């Protein structure tokens, strides 16, 4: 806990994140984005070989990086999971954060709760593409059977409750939450996999934060995730999350950078979850992609797309 809570480390890792983020690559913004073409470009990013990863497509963040990037509460939530609890990491990349959790070093940094944790929670990593490394195979093989699972080849929405089960803790560090074309369906799925009182920790880069600032405070920002109301006005992602029934949401904007980042903790407090629908207005491939949604109406499948691309 000591090291992960250290604000110096948190800021340092955030700085690394920001450096990578400023190098984020985007295809040229077409006047009328040809959605199919953007989806193919995005697929090529996912499938890019390890030695040719596009700028900004980071797949090997450590658990220390997760703890520094996500809300500080994440570190405590993970450390307090017991051996019968479960953690899902959506968009896990190489799954490095999960492997770090099972190391003796993790326990030496989180002395509190060590007894309770025992052999630790079960963790499930999901990624569209298989980014497992020799290190993953070796480390996973040294753990108790079924302690960790790595699933690939599908998006979150393509799994069933029987395949994944339920989780006390779900994380997403620049994974599906930043990349999906259908944010409301994505949130519905996340909340469906969350146990009552379980928490989902995530963040967005280049998003209009809920801290009262207006768009013109960020003259150089290309907003990556935007929501428009029915009248075209800005709807903050935080406000949209807070409008979901049966969740308690904390939004934390990070001010270390002139560019806006917002951290989210979403706790499921009852079972009748209802997520206000968003439809996709724009999707431009990138790391992460640039997405614009509109509040209201059913979320239509993008033209010419099967559901598998979301
Ligand atoms: C930039 S990498 C981040 C990897 C990891 N979280 C890290 O920080 O090192 C994006 C990951 O999100 C995954 N991803 C994107 N959209 C997804 C979705 N809808 N469902 C599951 N995984 C998704 C990608 O396959 C990839 O593993």
mmCIF file of N, CA, C and O in Angstrom, residues 91-162:
data_model
loop_
_atom_site.group_PDB
_atom_site.id
_atom_site.type_symbol
_atom_site.label_atom_id
_atom_site.label_comp_id
_atom_site.label_asym_id
_atom_site.label_seq_id
_atom_site.Cartn_x
_atom_site.Cartn_y
_atom_site.Cartn_z
ATOM 1 N N UNK A 91 -9.847 -5.316 -21.339
ATOM 2 C CA UNK A 91 -8.816 -4.682 -22.162
ATOM 3 C C UNK A 91 -7.480 -4.788 -21.455
ATOM 4 O O UNK A 91 -6.797 -3.792 -21.223
ATOM 5 N N UNK A 92 -7.136 -6.019 -21.114
ATOM 6 C CA UNK A 92 -5.972 -6.260 -20.247
ATOM 7 C C UNK A 92 -4.641 -6.199 -20.991
ATOM 8 O O UNK A 92 -3.587 -6.230 -20.347
ATOM 9 N N UNK A 93 -4.657 -6.137 -22.310
ATOM 10 C CA UNK A 93 -3.394 -6.132 -23.059
ATOM 11 C C UNK A 93 -2.609 -7.404 -22.740
ATOM 12 O O UNK A 93 -3.134 -8.517 -22.838
ATOM 13 N N UNK A 94 -1.374 -7.252 -22.298
ATOM 14 C CA UNK A 94 -0.528 -8.413 -21.992
ATOM 15 C C UNK A 94 -0.844 -9.013 -20.617
ATOM 16 O O UNK A 94 -0.261 -10.029 -20.237
ATOM 17 N N UNK A 95 -1.717 -8.369 -19.866
ATOM 18 C CA UNK A 95 -2.128 -8.906 -18.557
ATOM 19 C C UNK A 95 -1.083 -8.721 -17.466
ATOM 20 O O UNK A 95 -1.114 -9.398 -16.444
ATOM 21 N N UNK A 96 -0.195 -7.776 -17.667
ATOM 22 C CA UNK A 96 0.899 -7.591 -16.701
ATOM 23 C C UNK A 96 0.391 -7.179 -15.313
ATOM 24 O O UNK A 96 0.898 -7.661 -14.294
ATOM 25 N N UNK A 97 -0.619 -6.309 -15.282
ATOM 26 C CA UNK A 97 -1.138 -5.846 -13.983
ATOM 27 C C UNK A 97 -1.651 -7.023 -13.169
ATOM 28 O O UNK A 97 -1.432 -7.110 -11.961
ATOM 29 N N UNK A 98 -2.321 -7.952 -13.837
ATOM 30 C CA UNK A 98 -2.860 -9.123 -13.132
ATOM 31 C C UNK A 98 -1.727 -9.985 -12.585
ATOM 32 O O UNK A 98 -1.752 -10.412 -11.432
ATOM 33 N N UNK A 99 -0.707 -10.217 -13.390
ATOM 34 C CA UNK A 99 0.412 -11.040 -12.902
ATOM 35 C C UNK A 99 1.088 -10.393 -11.695
ATOM 36 O O UNK A 99 1.452 -11.071 -10.741
ATOM 37 N N UNK A 100 1.219 -9.065 -11.732
ATOM 38 C CA UNK A 100 1.863 -8.354 -10.608
ATOM 39 C C UNK A 100 1.127 -8.593 -9.290
ATOM 40 O O UNK A 100 1.731 -8.611 -8.226
ATOM 41 N N UNK A 101 -0.194 -8.770 -9.377
ATOM 42 C CA UNK A 101 -1.023 -8.956 -8.181
ATOM 43 C C UNK A 101 -0.644 -10.238 -7.420
ATOM 44 O O UNK A 101 -0.759 -10.300 -6.208
ATOM 45 N N UNK A 102 -0.183 -11.245 -8.156
ATOM 46 C CA UNK A 102 0.126 -12.534 -7.510
ATOM 47 C C UNK A 102 1.566 -12.646 -7.014
ATOM 48 O O UNK A 102 1.964 -13.691 -6.523
ATOM 49 N N UNK A 103 2.352 -11.586 -7.151
ATOM 50 C CA UNK A 103 3.762 -11.681 -6.756
ATOM 51 C C UNK A 103 3.931 -11.437 -5.249
ATOM 52 O O UNK A 103 3.141 -10.713 -4.635
ATOM 53 N N UNK A 104 4.986 -12.013 -4.654
ATOM 54 C CA UNK A 104 5.278 -11.738 -3.240
ATOM 55 C C UNK A 104 5.494 -10.240 -3.021
ATOM 56 O O UNK A 104 5.186 -9.698 -1.966
ATOM 57 N N UNK A 105 5.998 -9.557 -4.038
ATOM 58 C CA UNK A 105 6.247 -8.116 -3.911
ATOM 59 C C UNK A 105 4.939 -7.371 -3.621
ATOM 60 O O UNK A 105 4.910 -6.417 -2.856
ATOM 61 N N UNK A 106 3.865 -7.813 -4.271
ATOM 62 C CA UNK A 106 2.570 -7.170 -4.023
ATOM 63 C C UNK A 106 2.222 -7.255 -2.536
ATOM 64 O O UNK A 106 1.821 -6.256 -1.921
ATOM 65 N N UNK A 107 2.396 -8.445 -1.948
ATOM 66 C CA UNK A 107 2.056 -8.611 -0.532
ATOM 67 C C UNK A 107 2.978 -7.805 0.364
ATOM 68 O O UNK A 107 2.535 -7.266 1.379
ATOM 69 N N UNK A 108 4.239 -7.695 -0.046
ATOM 70 C CA UNK A 108 5.136 -6.916 0.820
ATOM 71 C C UNK A 108 4.791 -5.427 0.739
ATOM 72 O O UNK A 108 5.066 -4.668 1.665
ATOM 73 N N UNK A 109 4.154 -5.011 -0.327
ATOM 74 C CA UNK A 109 3.726 -3.613 -0.439
ATOM 75 C C UNK A 109 2.329 -3.387 0.134
ATOM 76 O O UNK A 109 1.866 -2.251 0.230
ATOM 77 N N UNK A 110 1.627 -4.466 0.435
ATOM 78 C CA UNK A 110 0.256 -4.366 0.961
ATOM 79 C C UNK A 110 0.140 -5.271 2.173
ATOM 80 O O UNK A 110 -0.581 -6.272 2.153
ATOM 81 N N UNK A 111 0.848 -4.914 3.201
ATOM 82 C CA UNK A 111 0.904 -5.769 4.394
ATOM 83 C C UNK A 111 -0.485 -5.894 5.023
ATOM 84 O O UNK A 111 -0.935 -6.978 5.379
ATOM 85 N N UNK A 112 -1.176 -4.759 5.077
ATOM 86 C CA UNK A 112 -2.526 -4.761 5.646
ATOM 87 C C UNK A 112 -3.448 -5.680 4.821
ATOM 88 O O UNK A 112 -3.453 -5.607 3.590
ATOM 89 N N UNK A 113 -4.179 -6.551 5.508
ATOM 90 C CA UNK A 113 -5.143 -7.411 4.813
ATOM 91 C C UNK A 113 -4.524 -8.668 4.219
ATOM 92 O O UNK A 113 -5.214 -9.440 3.544
ATOM 93 N N UNK A 114 -3.257 -8.883 4.486
ATOM 94 C CA UNK A 114 -2.549 -10.011 3.879
ATOM 95 C C UNK A 114 -3.177 -11.357 4.271
ATOM 96 O O UNK A 114 -3.380 -12.226 3.431
ATOM 97 N N UNK A 115 -3.502 -11.477 5.570
ATOM 98 C CA UNK A 115 -4.113 -12.711 6.087
ATOM 99 C C UNK A 115 -5.422 -12.982 5.353
ATOM 100 O O UNK A 115 -5.664 -14.074 4.869
ATOM 101 N N UNK A 116 -6.249 -11.934 5.295
ATOM 102 C CA UNK A 116 -7.573 -12.057 4.698
ATOM 103 C C UNK A 116 -7.484 -12.440 3.219
ATOM 104 O O UNK A 116 -8.235 -13.242 2.724
ATOM 105 N N UNK A 117 -6.493 -11.845 2.546
ATOM 106 C CA UNK A 117 -6.341 -12.117 1.107
ATOM 107 C C UNK A 117 -6.006 -13.578 0.839
ATOM 108 O O UNK A 117 -6.398 -14.140 -0.167
ATOM 109 N N UNK A 118 -5.252 -14.167 1.748
ATOM 110 C CA UNK A 118 -4.855 -15.566 1.591
ATOM 111 C C UNK A 118 -4.260 -15.811 0.224
ATOM 112 O O UNK A 118 -3.328 -15.133 -0.208
ATOM 113 N N UNK A 119 -4.853 -16.763 -0.492
ATOM 114 C CA UNK A 119 -4.296 -17.107 -1.813
ATOM 115 C C UNK A 119 -4.783 -16.160 -2.910
ATOM 116 O O UNK A 119 -4.585 -16.402 -4.097
ATOM 117 N N UNK A 120 -5.476 -15.156 -2.507
ATOM 118 C CA UNK A 120 -5.920 -14.056 -3.397
ATOM 119 C C UNK A 120 -7.103 -14.422 -4.297
ATOM 120 O O UNK A 120 -7.425 -15.587 -4.502
ATOM 121 N N UNK A 121 -7.686 -13.347 -4.814
ATOM 122 C CA UNK A 121 -8.873 -13.474 -5.654
ATOM 123 C C UNK A 121 -8.527 -14.153 -6.978
ATOM 124 O O UNK A 121 -7.364 -14.208 -7.370
ATOM 125 N N UNK A 122 -9.575 -14.615 -7.673
ATOM 126 C CA UNK A 122 -9.365 -15.116 -9.032
ATOM 127 C C UNK A 122 -9.410 -13.912 -9.979
ATOM 128 O O UNK A 122 -10.232 -13.004 -9.773
ATOM 129 N N UNK A 123 -8.549 -13.881 -10.972
ATOM 130 C CA UNK A 123 -8.553 -12.750 -11.911
ATOM 131 C C UNK A 123 -8.784 -13.239 -13.340
ATOM 132 O O UNK A 123 -8.263 -14.281 -13.747
ATOM 133 N N UNK A 124 -9.573 -12.468 -14.068
ATOM 134 C CA UNK A 124 -9.848 -12.782 -15.475
ATOM 135 C C UNK A 124 -9.427 -11.581 -16.316
ATOM 136 O O UNK A 124 -9.838 -10.447 -16.047
ATOM 137 N N UNK A 125 -8.583 -11.833 -17.305
ATOM 138 C CA UNK A 125 -8.136 -10.781 -18.231
ATOM 139 C C UNK A 125 -8.854 -10.988 -19.544
ATOM 140 O O UNK A 125 -8.893 -12.124 -20.044
ATOM 141 N N UNK A 126 -9.443 -9.909 -20.117
ATOM 142 C CA UNK A 126 -9.964 -10.083 -21.473
ATOM 143 C C UNK A 126 -9.357 -9.029 -22.404
ATOM 144 O O UNK A 126 -9.110 -7.887 -22.020
ATOM 145 N N UNK A 127 -9.108 -9.470 -23.604
ATOM 146 C CA UNK A 127 -8.485 -8.607 -24.614
ATOM 147 C C UNK A 127 -9.011 -9.067 -25.970
ATOM 148 O O UNK A 127 -9.296 -10.259 -26.150
ATOM 149 N N UNK A 128 -9.159 -8.150 -26.905
ATOM 150 C CA UNK A 128 -9.631 -8.571 -28.227
ATOM 151 C C UNK A 128 -8.581 -9.484 -28.861
ATOM 152 O O UNK A 128 -8.884 -10.562 -29.366
ATOM 153 N N UNK A 129 -7.334 -9.040 -28.806
ATOM 154 C CA UNK A 129 -6.252 -9.821 -29.412
ATOM 155 C C UNK A 129 -5.415 -10.484 -28.325
ATOM 156 O O UNK A 129 -5.379 -10.006 -27.195
ATOM 157 N N UNK A 130 -4.768 -11.555 -28.678
ATOM 158 C CA UNK A 130 -3.967 -12.296 -27.704
ATOM 159 C C UNK A 130 -2.599 -11.621 -27.548
ATOM 160 O O UNK A 130 -1.769 -11.675 -28.448
ATOM 161 N N UNK A 131 -2.405 -10.957 -26.414
ATOM 162 C CA UNK A 131 -1.127 -10.255 -26.170
ATOM 163 C C UNK A 131 -0.299 -10.973 -25.113
ATOM 164 O O UNK A 131 0.613 -10.388 -24.533
ATOM 165 N N UNK A 132 -0.628 -12.238 -24.840
ATOM 166 C CA UNK A 132 0.134 -12.941 -23.808
ATOM 167 C C UNK A 132 1.591 -13.107 -24.234
ATOM 168 O O UNK A 132 1.882 -13.332 -25.411
ATOM 169 N N UNK A 133 2.460 -13.011 -23.266
ATOM 170 C CA UNK A 133 3.901 -13.114 -23.498
ATOM 171 C C UNK A 133 4.390 -14.432 -22.882
ATOM 172 O O UNK A 133 3.675 -15.063 -22.103
ATOM 173 N N UNK A 134 5.640 -14.830 -23.173
ATOM 174 C CA UNK A 134 6.197 -16.011 -22.496
ATOM 175 C C UNK A 134 6.132 -15.844 -20.977
ATOM 176 O O UNK A 134 5.866 -16.783 -20.241
ATOM 177 N N UNK A 135 6.321 -14.600 -20.512
ATOM 178 C CA UNK A 135 6.242 -14.341 -19.072
ATOM 179 C C UNK A 135 4.853 -14.690 -18.538
ATOM 180 O O UNK A 135 4.707 -15.282 -17.468
ATOM 181 N N UNK A 136 3.811 -14.321 -19.292
ATOM 182 C CA UNK A 136 2.446 -14.654 -18.854
ATOM 183 C C UNK A 136 2.321 -16.174 -18.692
ATOM 184 O O UNK A 136 1.863 -16.674 -17.659
ATOM 185 N N UNK A 137 2.715 -16.915 -19.742
ATOM 186 C CA UNK A 137 2.512 -18.368 -19.716
ATOM 187 C C UNK A 137 3.244 -18.992 -18.534
ATOM 188 O O UNK A 137 2.705 -19.841 -17.839
ATOM 189 N N UNK A 138 4.471 -18.522 -18.288
ATOM 190 C CA UNK A 138 5.273 -19.089 -17.210
ATOM 191 C C UNK A 138 4.659 -18.746 -15.840
ATOM 192 O O UNK A 138 4.466 -19.629 -15.000
ATOM 193 N N UNK A 139 4.334 -17.466 -15.660
ATOM 194 C CA UNK A 139 3.814 -17.036 -14.355
ATOM 195 C C UNK A 139 2.437 -17.665 -14.092
ATOM 196 O O UNK A 139 2.165 -18.119 -12.979
ATOM 197 N N UNK A 140 1.574 -17.720 -15.116
ATOM 198 C CA UNK A 140 0.231 -18.280 -14.919
ATOM 199 C C UNK A 140 0.326 -19.769 -14.587
ATOM 200 O O UNK A 140 -0.422 -20.270 -13.739
ATOM 201 N N UNK A 141 1.276 -20.463 -15.216
ATOM 202 C CA UNK A 141 1.428 -21.907 -14.971
ATOM 203 C C UNK A 141 1.919 -22.186 -13.553
ATOM 204 O O UNK A 141 1.684 -23.264 -13.016
ATOM 205 N N UNK A 142 2.575 -21.210 -12.944
ATOM 206 C CA UNK A 142 3.097 -21.431 -11.595
ATOM 207 C C UNK A 142 2.026 -21.191 -10.518
ATOM 208 O O UNK A 142 2.256 -21.445 -9.346
ATOM 209 N N UNK A 143 0.856 -20.679 -10.934
ATOM 210 C CA UNK A 143 -0.213 -20.398 -9.966
ATOM 211 C C UNK A 143 -1.161 -21.592 -9.866
ATOM 212 O O UNK A 143 -1.195 -22.462 -10.748
ATOM 213 N N UNK A 144 -1.945 -21.603 -8.810
ATOM 214 C CA UNK A 144 -2.990 -22.611 -8.625
ATOM 215 C C UNK A 144 -3.885 -22.643 -9.868
ATOM 216 O O UNK A 144 -4.152 -21.587 -10.456
ATOM 217 N N UNK A 145 -4.371 -23.837 -10.220
ATOM 218 C CA UNK A 145 -5.221 -23.960 -11.413
ATOM 219 C C UNK A 145 -6.411 -23.002 -11.312
ATOM 220 O O UNK A 145 -7.004 -22.862 -10.245
ATOM 221 N N UNK A 146 -6.719 -22.346 -12.439
ATOM 222 C CA UNK A 146 -7.881 -21.446 -12.518
ATOM 223 C C UNK A 146 -7.761 -20.157 -11.721
ATOM 224 O O UNK A 146 -8.732 -19.418 -11.589
ATOM 225 N N UNK A 147 -6.587 -19.868 -11.166
ATOM 226 C CA UNK A 147 -6.429 -18.613 -10.427
ATOM 227 C C UNK A 147 -6.530 -17.441 -11.405
ATOM 228 O O UNK A 147 -7.136 -16.422 -11.121
ATOM 229 N N UNK A 148 -5.895 -17.595 -12.565
ATOM 230 C CA UNK A 148 -6.008 -16.547 -13.587
ATOM 231 C C UNK A 148 -6.496 -17.162 -14.905
ATOM 232 O O UNK A 148 -6.180 -18.302 -15.227
ATOM 233 N N UNK A 149 -7.273 -16.349 -15.604
ATOM 234 C CA UNK A 149 -7.721 -16.769 -16.950
ATOM 235 C C UNK A 149 -7.443 -15.621 -17.889
ATOM 236 O O UNK A 149 -7.570 -14.450 -17.509
ATOM 237 N N UNK A 150 -7.081 -15.928 -19.128
ATOM 238 C CA UNK A 150 -6.870 -14.891 -20.144
ATOM 239 C C UNK A 150 -7.759 -15.273 -21.321
ATOM 240 O O UNK A 150 -7.586 -16.339 -21.929
ATOM 241 N N UNK A 151 -8.731 -14.426 -21.619
ATOM 242 C CA UNK A 151 -9.667 -14.713 -22.707
ATOM 243 C C UNK A 151 -9.479 -13.692 -23.816
ATOM 244 O O UNK A 151 -9.334 -12.498 -23.540
ATOM 245 N N UNK A 152 -9.467 -14.150 -25.044
ATOM 246 C CA UNK A 152 -9.271 -13.227 -26.163
ATOM 247 C C UNK A 152 -10.127 -13.675 -27.355
ATOM 248 O O UNK A 152 -10.725 -14.748 -27.337
ATOM 249 N N UNK A 153 -10.172 -12.804 -28.364
ATOM 250 C CA UNK A 153 -10.909 -13.150 -29.586
ATOM 251 C C UNK A 153 -12.324 -12.587 -29.586
ATOM 252 O O UNK A 153 -13.044 -12.730 -30.571
ATOM 253 N N UNK A 154 -12.731 -11.957 -28.496
ATOM 254 C CA UNK A 154 -14.083 -11.396 -28.441
ATOM 255 C C UNK A 154 -14.074 -10.071 -27.692
ATOM 256 O O UNK A 154 -13.180 -9.806 -26.893
ATOM 257 N N UNK A 155 -15.099 -9.261 -27.970
ATOM 258 C CA UNK A 155 -15.345 -8.041 -27.196
ATOM 259 C C UNK A 155 -16.137 -8.425 -25.947
ATOM 260 O O UNK A 155 -16.798 -9.473 -25.934
ATOM 261 N N UNK A 156 -16.148 -7.512 -24.983
ATOM 262 C CA UNK A 156 -16.875 -7.764 -23.733
ATOM 263 C C UNK A 156 -18.308 -8.213 -24.003
ATOM 264 O O UNK A 156 -18.804 -9.161 -23.413
ATOM 265 N N UNK A 157 -18.963 -7.513 -24.929
ATOM 266 C CA UNK A 157 -20.385 -7.763 -25.149
ATOM 267 C C UNK A 157 -20.681 -9.148 -25.738
ATOM 268 O O UNK A 157 -21.821 -9.595 -25.752
ATOM 269 N N UNK A 158 -19.646 -9.821 -26.227
ATOM 270 C CA UNK A 158 -19.873 -11.121 -26.853
ATOM 271 C C UNK A 158 -19.793 -12.289 -25.874
ATOM 272 O O UNK A 158 -19.981 -13.433 -26.261
ATOM 273 N N UNK A 159 -19.491 -11.980 -24.616
ATOM 274 C CA UNK A 159 -19.456 -13.049 -23.608
ATOM 275 C C UNK A 159 -20.830 -13.183 -22.970
ATOM 276 O O UNK A 159 -21.632 -12.250 -22.978
ATOM 277 N N UNK A 160 -21.057 -14.361 -22.384
ATOM 278 C CA UNK A 160 -22.312 -14.557 -21.642
ATOM 279 C C UNK A 160 -21.992 -14.604 -20.155
ATOM 280 O O UNK A 160 -20.840 -14.789 -19.762
ATOM 281 N N UNK A 161 -23.031 -14.441 -19.372
ATOM 282 C CA UNK A 161 -22.873 -14.498 -17.909
ATOM 283 C C UNK A 161 -22.291 -15.848 -17.491
ATOM 284 O O UNK A 161 -21.481 -15.925 -16.573
ATOM 285 N N UNK A 162 -22.672 -16.917 -18.204
ATOM 286 C CA UNK A 162 -22.165 -18.258 -17.865
ATOM 287 C C UNK A 162 -20.654 -18.331 -18.100
ATOM 288 O O UNK A 162 -19.933 -18.961 -17.359
#
